[in-house]
Tab-separated table of C-alpha atoms in Angstrom:
chain	number	residue	atom	x	y	z
B	1	MET	CA	-0.889	-7.428	-13.760
B	2	GLU	CA	-0.599	-6.555	-10.013
B	3	ASP	CA	-0.732	-2.758	-10.900
B	4	ALA	CA	-3.905	-3.266	-12.963
B	5	VAL	CA	-5.425	-5.064	-9.592
B	6	VAL	CA	-4.526	-2.033	-7.524
B	7	SER	CA	-5.570	0.594	-10.253
B	8	ALA	CA	-9.059	-1.384	-10.686
B	9	ALA	CA	-9.520	-0.997	-6.889
B	10	THR	CA	-8.472	2.449	-6.498
B	11	GLY	CA	-10.106	3.463	-9.602
B	12	ALA	CA	-13.502	1.920	-8.462
B	13	MET	CA	-13.431	3.896	-5.132
B	14	GLY	CA	-13.022	7.448	-6.723
B	15	PRO	CA	-16.644	7.653	-7.961
B	16	VAL	CA	-18.049	6.463	-4.807
B	17	MET	CA	-16.286	8.966	-2.708
B	18	GLY	CA	-17.495	11.734	-5.135
B	19	LYS	CA	-21.175	10.407	-5.012
B	20	LEU	CA	-21.062	10.406	-1.140
B	21	VAL	CA	-19.973	14.037	-1.111
B	22	ALA	CA	-22.713	15.041	-3.548
B	23	LEU	CA	-25.256	13.300	-1.190
B	24	LEU	CA	-24.277	15.828	1.670
B	25	GLY	CA	-24.963	18.873	-0.846
B	26	ASP	CA	-27.961	20.994	-1.236
B	27	GLU	CA	-29.320	19.183	-3.994
B	28	TYR	CA	-30.012	16.307	-1.654
B	29	ARG	CA	-30.996	18.263	1.257
B	30	ARG	CA	-34.111	15.945	1.919
B	31	LEU	CA	-31.597	13.377	3.169
B	32	ARG	CA	-30.093	15.856	5.824
B	33	SER	CA	-31.438	13.608	8.610
B	34	ILE	CA	-29.227	10.764	7.635
B	35	HIS	CA	-26.139	13.151	7.010
B	36	THR	CA	-24.504	11.455	10.062
B	37	GLU	CA	-24.819	7.881	8.508
B	38	ILE	CA	-23.506	9.083	5.174
B	39	LYS	CA	-20.384	10.990	6.940
B	40	SER	CA	-19.718	7.784	8.930
B	41	LEU	CA	-19.793	5.570	5.833
B	42	THR	CA	-17.522	8.040	3.981
B	43	ARG	CA	-14.962	8.042	6.763
B	44	GLU	CA	-14.949	4.265	6.785
B	45	LEU	CA	-14.275	4.329	3.020
B	46	GLU	CA	-11.714	6.882	3.164
B	47	THR	CA	-9.792	4.553	5.667
B	48	ILE	CA	-9.998	1.766	3.128
B	49	ASP	CA	-8.886	4.083	0.340
B	50	ALA	CA	-5.875	5.164	2.206
B	51	PHE	CA	-4.836	1.406	2.503
B	52	LEU	CA	-5.167	1.107	-1.191
B	53	GLU	CA	-2.959	4.055	-2.017
B	54	ASN	CA	-0.309	2.449	0.283
B	55	MET	CA	-0.517	-0.771	-1.742
B	56	ALA	CA	-0.452	1.084	-4.951
B	57	GLU	CA	3.144	1.835	-3.982
B	58	ALA	CA	4.324	-1.817	-3.313
B	59	GLU	CA	6.003	-3.548	-6.251
B	60	ASP	CA	4.098	-6.821	-6.179
B	61	PRO	CA	1.203	-7.266	-3.874
B	62	ASN	CA	0.887	-10.701	-2.234
B	63	PRO	CA	-2.130	-13.075	-2.734
B	64	GLN	CA	-3.753	-11.968	0.288
B	65	ASP	CA	-3.573	-8.366	-0.774
B	66	LYS	CA	-4.944	-9.063	-4.092
B	67	ALA	CA	-7.739	-10.819	-2.550
B	68	TRP	CA	-8.604	-8.016	-0.244
B	69	MET	CA	-8.396	-5.508	-3.202
B	70	LYS	CA	-10.768	-7.548	-5.136
B	71	GLU	CA	-13.177	-7.565	-2.136
B	72	VAL	CA	-12.760	-3.742	-1.935
B	73	ARG	CA	-13.693	-3.361	-5.601
B	74	GLU	CA	-16.894	-5.448	-5.163
B	75	LEU	CA	-17.828	-3.531	-2.122
B	76	SER	CA	-17.279	-0.265	-4.039
B	77	TYR	CA	-19.557	-1.480	-6.900
B	78	ASP	CA	-22.344	-2.335	-4.387
B	79	VAL	CA	-21.832	1.048	-2.616
B	80	GLU	CA	-22.049	2.862	-5.934
B	81	ASP	CA	-25.049	0.857	-7.221
B	82	ASN	CA	-26.970	1.818	-3.916
B	83	LEU	CA	-25.883	5.444	-4.280
B	84	ASP	CA	-27.217	5.625	-7.686
B	85	GLU	CA	-30.536	4.401	-6.585
B	86	PHE	CA	-30.692	6.792	-3.640
B	87	MET	CA	-30.037	9.626	-6.059
B	88	ALA	CA	-32.679	8.551	-8.573
B	89	ARG	CA	-35.357	8.335	-5.959
B	90	VAL	CA	-34.437	11.623	-4.397
B	91	ILE	CA	-34.714	13.235	-8.008
B	92	ALA	CA	-38.015	11.345	-8.786
B	93	ASP	CA	-39.497	12.456	-5.374
B	94	LYS	CA	-38.589	16.151	-6.285
B	95	SER	CA	-40.065	16.017	-9.502
B	96	SER	CA	-43.552	14.767	-8.184
B	97	LYS	CA	-46.172	17.212	-7.280
B	98	PRO	CA	-48.886	15.892	-4.800
B	99	ASP	CA	-52.383	17.260	-5.648
B	100	GLY	CA	-54.620	17.784	-2.630
B	101	LEU	CA	-54.181	16.976	1.115
B	102	VAL	CA	-54.418	13.152	0.731
B	103	ASP	CA	-51.700	13.076	-2.150
B	104	ASN	CA	-49.623	15.337	0.110
B	105	ILE	CA	-49.942	13.152	3.159
B	106	LYS	CA	-49.188	10.160	0.943
B	107	SER	CA	-46.181	11.869	-0.549
B	108	LYS	CA	-44.764	12.535	2.812
B	109	LEU	CA	-45.211	9.137	4.177
B	110	LYS	CA	-43.481	7.904	0.915
B	111	ARG	CA	-40.446	10.278	1.503
B	112	LEU	CA	-40.171	9.106	5.026
B	113	LYS	CA	-40.205	5.595	4.217
B	114	ALA	CA	-37.558	6.348	1.467
B	115	ARG	CA	-35.256	8.047	4.027
B	116	HIS	CA	-35.649	5.022	6.370
B	117	GLU	CA	-34.778	2.674	3.697
B	118	ILE	CA	-31.832	4.800	2.574
B	119	ALA	CA	-30.630	5.047	6.229
B	120	LYS	CA	-30.858	1.372	6.624
B	121	ALA	CA	-28.963	0.529	3.458
B	122	ILE	CA	-26.282	2.922	4.341
B	123	GLU	CA	-25.975	1.378	7.785
B	124	ASP	CA	-25.603	-1.958	6.026
B	125	LEU	CA	-23.110	-0.806	3.653
B	126	LYS	CA	-21.017	0.702	6.526
B	127	LYS	CA	-21.057	-2.595	8.296
B	128	GLN	CA	-19.803	-4.150	4.981
B	129	ALA	CA	-17.201	-1.709	4.841
B	130	MET	CA	-16.134	-2.267	8.474
B	131	GLU	CA	-15.852	-6.044	7.781
B	132	VAL	CA	-13.561	-5.484	4.914
B	133	SER	CA	-11.280	-3.228	6.931
B	134	GLN	CA	-11.317	-5.527	10.059
B	135	ARG	CA	-10.300	-8.692	7.765
B	136	ASN	CA	-7.423	-6.489	6.414
B	137	LYS	CA	-6.271	-5.490	9.824
B	138	ARG	CA	-6.694	-9.310	11.157
B	139	TYR	CA	-4.608	-10.375	8.361
B	140	ARG	CA	-1.828	-7.756	8.787
B	141	ASP	CA	-1.738	-8.239	12.504
B	142	HIS	CA	-1.310	-12.094	11.970
B	143	ALA	CA	1.336	-11.358	9.273
B	144	MET	CA	3.346	-9.055	11.790
B	145	SER	CA	3.025	-11.628	14.371
B	146	ASN	CA	4.468	-14.317	12.118
B	147	THR	CA	7.037	-11.913	11.096
B	148	SER	CA	8.254	-11.024	14.686
B	149	ARG	CA	8.339	-14.903	15.505
B	150	SER	CA	10.371	-15.895	12.506
B	151	PRO	CA	12.184	-12.893	11.065
B	152	LYS	CA	13.470	-12.962	7.607
B	153	ILE	CA	16.400	-10.913	6.311
B	154	VAL	CA	16.471	-12.241	2.865
B	155	ASP	CA	13.806	-11.270	0.322
B	156	PRO	CA	13.000	-14.541	-1.796
B	157	ARG	CA	13.446	-12.591	-5.005
B	158	ALA	CA	17.024	-12.249	-4.016
B	159	LEU	CA	17.700	-15.592	-5.451
B	160	ALA	CA	17.308	-13.531	-8.870
B	161	ILE	CA	20.514	-11.689	-8.176
B	162	PHE	CA	22.675	-14.660	-9.473
B	163	GLU	CA	20.922	-14.786	-12.739
B	164	ASP	CA	23.118	-14.259	-15.625
B	165	VAL	CA	22.683	-10.570	-16.377
B	166	SER	CA	22.863	-11.321	-20.245
B	167	LYS	CA	19.242	-12.652	-19.915
B	168	LEU	CA	18.055	-9.297	-19.041
B	169	VAL	CA	17.174	-6.593	-21.686
B	170	GLY	CA	18.106	-3.297	-21.577
B	171	VAL	CA	20.519	-3.384	-18.655
B	172	ASP	CA	23.815	-2.118	-20.067
B	173	GLY	CA	22.839	1.349	-20.142
B	174	PRO	CA	21.578	1.679	-16.493
B	175	LYS	CA	24.438	-0.387	-15.456
B	176	LYS	CA	26.828	1.943	-16.959
B	177	GLU	CA	25.281	4.957	-15.708
B	178	LEU	CA	25.548	3.676	-12.223
B	179	LEU	CA	28.922	2.715	-12.509
B	180	GLN	CA	29.876	6.223	-13.520
B	181	ARG	CA	27.867	7.722	-10.671
B	182	LEU	CA	29.434	5.506	-8.039
B	183	ALA	CA	33.073	5.350	-9.403
B	184	ASP	CA	33.710	9.110	-9.989
B	185	ASP	CA	36.584	10.860	-8.042
B	186	GLN	CA	34.496	12.735	-5.605
B	187	GLN	CA	35.355	11.467	-2.274
B	188	GLN	CA	31.943	11.703	-0.539
B	189	THR	CA	28.984	9.618	0.592
B	190	LYS	CA	26.711	8.488	-2.406
B	191	LEU	CA	23.200	7.231	-2.449
B	192	VAL	CA	21.666	6.017	-5.721
B	193	ALA	CA	18.198	4.701	-5.937
B	194	ILE	CA	17.025	2.228	-8.746
B	195	VAL	CA	13.290	2.404	-9.175
B	196	GLY	CA	10.858	0.558	-11.434
B	197	PHE	CA	8.234	-2.164	-11.595
B	198	GLY	CA	8.756	-5.616	-9.962
B	199	GLY	CA	10.471	-8.125	-11.988
B	200	LEU	CA	12.503	-5.631	-14.216
B	201	GLY	CA	15.976	-6.873	-12.757
B	202	LYS	CA	16.717	-3.949	-10.172
B	203	THR	CA	18.360	-6.362	-7.732
B	204	THR	CA	20.193	-7.962	-10.456
B	205	ILE	CA	21.624	-4.781	-11.954
B	206	ALA	CA	22.476	-3.554	-8.274
B	207	ASN	CA	24.409	-6.752	-7.550
B	208	GLN	CA	26.289	-6.588	-10.972
B	209	VAL	CA	27.488	-3.106	-10.178
B	210	TYR	CA	28.486	-4.309	-6.694
B	211	GLN	CA	30.472	-7.267	-8.125
B	212	GLU	CA	32.319	-4.819	-10.490
B	213	LEU	CA	33.061	-2.226	-7.846
B	214	LYS	CA	33.719	-4.315	-4.689
B	215	GLY	CA	37.480	-4.657	-5.693
B	216	GLN	CA	37.924	-0.934	-5.235
B	217	PHE	CA	36.872	-1.093	-1.506
B	218	GLN	CA	38.343	-3.030	1.428
B	219	TYR	CA	35.179	-2.892	3.394
B	220	ARG	CA	31.846	-3.408	1.522
B	221	ALA	CA	28.513	-5.307	2.020
B	222	PHE	CA	25.559	-6.430	-0.102
B	223	LEU	CA	22.206	-7.613	0.878
B	224	SER	CA	18.581	-7.689	-0.106
B	225	VAL	CA	15.827	-7.425	2.575
B	226	SER	CA	12.185	-8.364	2.792
B	227	ARG	CA	9.402	-5.578	2.918
B	228	ASN	CA	9.264	-5.913	6.901
B	229	PRO	CA	12.975	-6.629	7.707
B	230	ASP	CA	14.309	-7.429	11.134
B	231	ILE	CA	16.462	-4.325	11.483
B	232	VAL	CA	18.969	-6.065	14.234
B	233	ASN	CA	19.506	-8.949	11.698
B	234	VAL	CA	20.189	-6.578	8.952
B	235	MET	CA	22.747	-4.658	10.966
B	236	SER	CA	24.238	-7.849	12.163
B	237	ASN	CA	24.486	-9.038	8.588
B	238	ILE	CA	26.104	-5.864	7.387
B	239	TYR	CA	28.608	-5.913	10.383
B	240	GLY	CA	29.416	-9.472	9.540
B	241	GLN	CA	30.277	-8.488	5.842
B	242	LEU	CA	32.501	-5.651	7.107
B	243	ASN	CA	34.069	-7.536	10.104
B	244	HIS	CA	34.964	-10.952	9.201
B	245	GLY	CA	35.939	-11.731	12.723
B	246	TYR	CA	32.460	-11.140	13.837
B	247	SER	CA	30.376	-14.409	14.296
B	248	GLY	CA	26.865	-12.953	14.947
B	249	GLY	CA	24.230	-15.090	16.754
B	250	GLY	CA	24.653	-12.898	19.962
B	251	THR	CA	22.022	-10.797	21.781
B	252	GLU	CA	23.048	-7.237	20.774
B	253	ASN	CA	20.559	-4.594	20.184
B	254	LEU	CA	20.200	-2.224	17.330
B	255	GLN	CA	22.196	0.594	19.166
B	256	THR	CA	25.091	-1.753	20.094
B	257	LEU	CA	25.389	-3.076	16.493
B	258	LEU	CA	25.271	0.471	15.215
B	259	ALA	CA	28.079	1.589	17.652
B	260	LYS	CA	30.139	-1.520	16.534
B	261	ILE	CA	29.692	-0.704	12.900
B	262	LEU	CA	30.606	3.068	13.592
B	263	GLU	CA	33.577	2.073	15.567
B	264	PHE	CA	34.943	-0.503	13.050
B	265	LEU	CA	34.712	1.884	10.089
B	266	GLN	CA	36.206	4.858	12.032
B	267	ASN	CA	39.160	6.212	10.216
B	268	LYS	CA	39.030	3.759	7.447
B	269	SER	CA	38.718	5.384	3.901
B	270	THR	CA	37.729	2.302	2.004
Protein backbone atom coordinates (compact mmCIF):
# COMPACT_ATOMS: atom_id res chain seq x y z
CA MET A 1 0.00 0.00 0.00
CA GLU A 2 2.84 2.39 0.90
CA ASP A 3 4.50 1.74 -2.47
CA ALA A 4 1.20 2.58 -4.17
CA VAL A 5 1.12 5.94 -2.37
CA VAL A 6 4.66 6.78 -3.46
CA SER A 7 4.07 5.59 -7.03
CA ALA A 8 0.87 7.64 -7.30
CA ALA A 9 2.69 10.78 -6.20
CA THR A 10 5.77 10.29 -8.38
CA GLY A 11 3.63 9.11 -11.30
CA ALA A 12 1.44 12.20 -11.12
CA MET A 13 4.47 14.49 -11.20
CA GLY A 14 5.91 13.06 -14.44
CA PRO A 15 3.30 14.45 -16.89
CA VAL A 16 3.44 17.85 -15.18
CA MET A 17 7.18 18.17 -15.71
CA GLY A 18 6.79 17.18 -19.35
CA LYS A 19 4.14 19.84 -19.98
CA LEU A 20 6.20 22.54 -18.30
CA VAL A 21 9.10 21.69 -20.62
CA ALA A 22 6.70 21.83 -23.58
CA LEU A 23 5.58 25.35 -22.60
CA LEU A 24 9.19 26.49 -23.00
CA GLY A 25 9.30 25.18 -26.59
CA ASP A 26 8.73 26.94 -29.90
CA GLU A 27 5.12 25.78 -30.17
CA TYR A 28 4.24 28.05 -27.25
CA ARG A 29 6.64 30.90 -28.08
CA ARG A 30 3.85 33.40 -27.41
CA LEU A 31 4.40 32.63 -23.72
CA ARG A 32 8.06 33.65 -23.99
CA SER A 33 7.44 36.69 -21.81
CA ILE A 34 6.62 34.43 -18.86
CA HIS A 35 9.39 31.87 -19.39
CA THR A 36 11.06 33.04 -16.17
CA GLU A 37 7.94 32.21 -14.15
CA ILE A 38 7.60 28.84 -15.87
CA LYS A 39 11.25 27.97 -15.15
CA SER A 40 10.87 29.03 -11.53
CA LEU A 41 7.82 26.78 -11.08
CA THR A 42 9.70 23.95 -12.80
CA ARG A 43 12.63 24.25 -10.37
CA GLU A 44 10.29 24.20 -7.38
CA LEU A 45 8.54 21.07 -8.64
CA GLU A 46 11.90 19.43 -9.39
CA THR A 47 12.84 19.89 -5.73
CA ILE A 48 9.60 18.25 -4.64
CA ASP A 49 10.12 15.44 -7.15
CA ALA A 50 13.60 14.79 -5.73
CA PHE A 51 12.08 14.35 -2.26
CA LEU A 52 9.56 11.90 -3.71
CA GLU A 53 12.32 9.86 -5.33
CA ASN A 54 14.08 9.59 -1.96
CA MET A 55 10.85 8.53 -0.27
CA ALA A 56 10.33 5.87 -2.92
CA GLU A 57 13.39 4.10 -1.49
CA ALA A 58 11.94 3.98 2.04
CA GLU A 59 10.47 0.65 3.16
CA ASP A 60 7.42 2.10 4.92
CA PRO A 61 6.69 5.85 4.80
CA ASN A 62 5.38 7.21 8.11
CA PRO A 63 1.92 8.86 8.34
CA GLN A 64 3.37 12.36 7.94
CA ASP A 65 5.22 11.33 4.77
CA LYS A 66 2.07 9.75 3.36
CA ALA A 67 0.05 12.90 4.11
CA TRP A 68 2.69 15.02 2.38
CA MET A 69 2.74 12.73 -0.66
CA LYS A 70 -1.04 13.01 -0.90
CA GLU A 71 -0.66 16.79 -0.83
CA VAL A 72 1.94 16.61 -3.60
CA ARG A 73 -0.38 14.46 -5.68
CA GLU A 74 -3.21 17.00 -5.32
CA LEU A 75 -0.82 19.83 -6.19
CA SER A 76 0.34 18.00 -9.32
CA TYR A 77 -3.28 17.59 -10.44
CA ASP A 78 -3.93 21.32 -9.94
CA VAL A 79 -0.81 22.24 -11.89
CA GLU A 80 -1.63 19.83 -14.72
CA ASP A 81 -5.22 21.11 -15.02
CA ASN A 82 -3.93 24.68 -15.31
CA LEU A 83 -1.27 23.71 -17.85
CA ASP A 84 -3.88 21.95 -19.99
CA GLU A 85 -5.97 25.12 -19.93
CA PHE A 86 -2.97 27.30 -20.85
CA MET A 87 -2.08 25.06 -23.78
CA ALA A 88 -5.66 24.99 -25.05
CA ARG A 89 -5.89 28.79 -24.92
CA VAL A 90 -2.63 29.24 -26.81
CA ILE A 91 -3.64 26.76 -29.51
CA ALA A 92 -7.09 28.37 -29.86
CA ASP A 93 -5.49 31.80 -30.13
CA LYS A 94 -3.13 30.59 -32.85
CA SER A 95 -6.02 29.20 -34.89
CA SER A 96 -8.01 32.45 -34.81
CA LYS A 97 -7.41 34.89 -37.68
CA PRO A 98 -8.51 38.50 -36.96
CA ASP A 99 -10.18 40.31 -39.85
CA GLY A 100 -9.38 43.99 -40.04
CA LEU A 101 -7.68 46.52 -37.76
CA VAL A 102 -10.28 46.48 -34.98
CA ASP A 103 -10.33 42.69 -34.77
CA ASN A 104 -6.53 42.67 -34.82
CA ILE A 105 -6.37 45.09 -31.87
CA LYS A 106 -8.98 43.08 -29.98
CA SER A 107 -7.00 39.90 -30.66
CA LYS A 108 -3.76 41.44 -29.34
CA LEU A 109 -5.49 42.75 -26.22
CA LYS A 110 -7.01 39.32 -25.68
CA ARG A 111 -3.59 37.65 -25.99
CA LEU A 112 -2.08 40.19 -23.60
CA LYS A 113 -4.81 39.51 -21.05
CA ALA A 114 -4.36 35.76 -21.48
CA ARG A 115 -0.60 36.01 -20.88
CA HIS A 116 -1.22 38.12 -17.78
CA GLU A 117 -3.72 35.60 -16.44
CA ILE A 118 -1.40 32.69 -17.20
CA ALA A 119 1.51 34.47 -15.49
CA LYS A 120 -0.67 35.12 -12.43
CA ALA A 121 -1.84 31.51 -12.36
CA ILE A 122 1.73 30.20 -12.63
CA GLU A 123 2.83 32.50 -9.80
CA ASP A 124 -0.03 31.16 -7.65
CA LEU A 125 0.97 27.58 -8.48
CA LYS A 126 4.57 28.36 -7.56
CA LYS A 127 3.41 29.71 -4.18
CA GLN A 128 1.44 26.50 -3.63
CA ALA A 129 4.49 24.42 -4.48
CA MET A 130 6.69 26.47 -2.14
CA GLU A 131 4.19 26.05 0.70
CA VAL A 132 4.20 22.29 0.15
CA SER A 133 8.01 22.24 0.20
CA GLN A 134 8.20 24.42 3.30
CA ARG A 135 5.71 22.28 5.20
CA ASN A 136 7.81 19.22 4.41
CA LYS A 137 10.99 21.02 5.52
CA ARG A 138 9.39 22.19 8.78
CA TYR A 139 8.25 18.66 9.55
CA ARG A 140 11.69 17.20 8.84
CA ASP A 141 13.47 19.87 10.88
CA HIS A 142 11.09 19.17 13.77
CA ALA A 143 11.61 15.41 13.43
CA MET A 144 15.40 15.82 13.39
CA SER A 145 15.22 18.07 16.45
CA ASN A 146 13.20 15.48 18.34
CA THR A 147 15.62 12.76 17.25
CA SER A 148 18.61 14.70 18.53
CA ARG A 149 16.92 15.26 21.90
CA SER A 150 15.74 11.69 22.27
CA PRO A 151 17.99 9.43 20.22
CA LYS A 152 16.61 6.00 19.43
CA ILE A 153 18.78 3.03 18.66
CA VAL A 154 16.23 0.30 18.37
CA ASP A 155 13.80 0.30 15.51
CA PRO A 156 10.27 -0.45 16.84
CA ARG A 157 10.04 -3.17 14.20
CA ALA A 158 12.93 -4.91 15.93
CA LEU A 159 10.39 -6.53 18.26
CA ALA A 160 9.48 -8.71 15.30
CA ILE A 161 12.83 -10.48 15.44
CA PHE A 162 11.56 -12.61 18.31
CA GLU A 163 8.61 -13.83 16.30
CA ASP A 164 8.52 -17.56 15.64
CA VAL A 165 10.15 -17.89 12.24
CA SER A 166 7.79 -20.75 11.41
CA LYS A 167 5.04 -18.14 10.98
CA LEU A 168 6.87 -16.67 8.02
CA VAL A 169 6.35 -18.19 4.61
CA GLY A 170 9.26 -18.99 2.29
CA VAL A 171 12.14 -18.18 4.66
CA ASP A 172 13.89 -21.54 4.62
CA GLY A 173 15.48 -21.03 1.21
CA PRO A 174 16.89 -17.53 1.88
CA LYS A 175 17.97 -18.57 5.38
CA LYS A 176 19.85 -21.60 4.04
CA GLU A 177 21.58 -19.50 1.38
CA LEU A 178 22.64 -16.93 3.97
CA LEU A 179 24.06 -19.64 6.23
CA GLN A 180 26.06 -21.06 3.32
CA ARG A 181 27.44 -17.66 2.38
CA LEU A 182 28.47 -16.79 5.92
CA ALA A 183 29.71 -20.19 7.10
CA ASP A 184 32.09 -21.13 4.27
CA ASP A 185 35.77 -21.78 4.95
CA GLN A 186 37.05 -18.53 3.46
CA GLN A 187 38.70 -16.51 6.21
CA GLN A 188 37.74 -13.05 5.06
CA THR A 189 35.35 -10.25 5.94
CA LYS A 190 31.87 -10.81 4.51
CA LEU A 191 28.98 -8.46 3.94
CA VAL A 192 25.59 -9.84 2.94
CA ALA A 193 22.62 -7.55 2.25
CA ILE A 194 19.00 -8.66 2.71
CA VAL A 195 16.66 -6.49 0.65
CA GLY A 196 12.91 -6.45 0.10
CA PHE A 197 9.66 -4.67 0.91
CA GLY A 198 8.73 -3.83 4.49
CA GLY A 199 7.10 -6.59 6.52
CA LEU A 200 8.65 -9.50 4.63
CA GLY A 201 10.64 -10.65 7.66
CA LYS A 202 14.14 -9.49 6.70
CA THR A 203 15.10 -8.69 10.30
CA THR A 204 13.63 -11.96 11.51
CA ILE A 205 15.68 -13.98 9.00
CA ALA A 206 18.83 -12.04 9.91
CA ASN A 207 18.28 -12.79 13.60
CA GLN A 208 17.63 -16.48 12.94
CA VAL A 209 20.90 -16.73 10.99
CA TYR A 210 22.70 -14.89 13.78
CA GLN A 211 21.31 -17.24 16.43
CA GLU A 212 22.49 -20.29 14.46
CA LEU A 213 25.99 -18.96 13.80
CA LYS A 214 26.81 -17.06 16.97
CA GLY A 215 28.12 -20.19 18.71
CA GLN A 216 30.98 -20.27 16.19
CA PHE A 217 32.21 -16.84 17.25
CA GLN A 218 33.46 -15.70 20.61
CA TYR A 219 32.92 -12.06 19.71
CA ARG A 220 29.71 -11.07 18.00
CA ALA A 221 26.97 -8.42 18.03
CA PHE A 222 23.44 -8.04 16.74
CA LEU A 223 21.27 -4.93 16.75
CA SER A 224 18.56 -3.22 14.73
CA VAL A 225 18.72 0.51 14.14
CA SER A 226 16.18 3.17 13.22
CA ARG A 227 16.29 5.20 10.01
CA ASN A 228 18.13 8.06 11.70
CA PRO A 229 20.22 6.32 14.35
CA ASP A 230 22.47 7.95 16.92
CA ILE A 231 25.77 6.51 15.66
CA VAL A 232 27.54 7.02 18.99
CA ASN A 233 24.88 4.94 20.76
CA VAL A 234 25.03 2.33 18.00
CA MET A 235 28.80 1.95 18.43
CA SER A 236 28.40 1.89 22.22
CA ASN A 237 25.84 -0.91 21.86
CA ILE A 238 28.17 -2.91 19.60
CA TYR A 239 31.12 -2.42 21.96
CA GLY A 240 29.00 -3.50 24.91
CA GLN A 241 28.09 -6.76 23.15
CA LEU A 242 31.74 -7.43 22.29
CA ASN A 243 33.24 -6.44 25.63
CA HIS A 244 30.97 -7.55 28.46
CA GLY A 245 33.06 -5.53 30.91
CA TYR A 246 31.94 -2.30 29.25
CA SER A 247 29.03 -0.69 31.09
CA GLY A 248 28.45 2.24 28.74
CA GLY A 249 26.72 5.41 29.79
CA GLY A 250 29.92 7.44 29.50
CA THR A 251 30.69 10.50 27.45
CA GLU A 252 32.75 8.83 24.72
CA ASN A 253 32.64 10.34 21.28
CA LEU A 254 32.49 8.36 18.05
CA GLN A 255 36.26 8.35 17.48
CA THR A 256 36.91 7.07 21.01
CA LEU A 257 34.41 4.24 20.65
CA LEU A 258 35.79 3.21 17.26
CA ALA A 259 39.31 3.17 18.70
CA LYS A 260 38.14 1.01 21.62
CA ILE A 261 36.40 -1.47 19.30
CA LEU A 262 39.46 -1.74 17.04
CA GLU A 263 41.79 -2.15 20.02
CA PHE A 264 39.55 -4.80 21.59
CA LEU A 265 39.33 -6.83 18.38
CA GLN A 266 43.02 -6.52 17.57
CA ASN A 267 44.60 -9.96 17.05
CA LYS A 268 41.31 -11.75 17.81
CA SER A 269 40.40 -14.25 15.10
CA THR A 270 36.86 -15.09 16.24
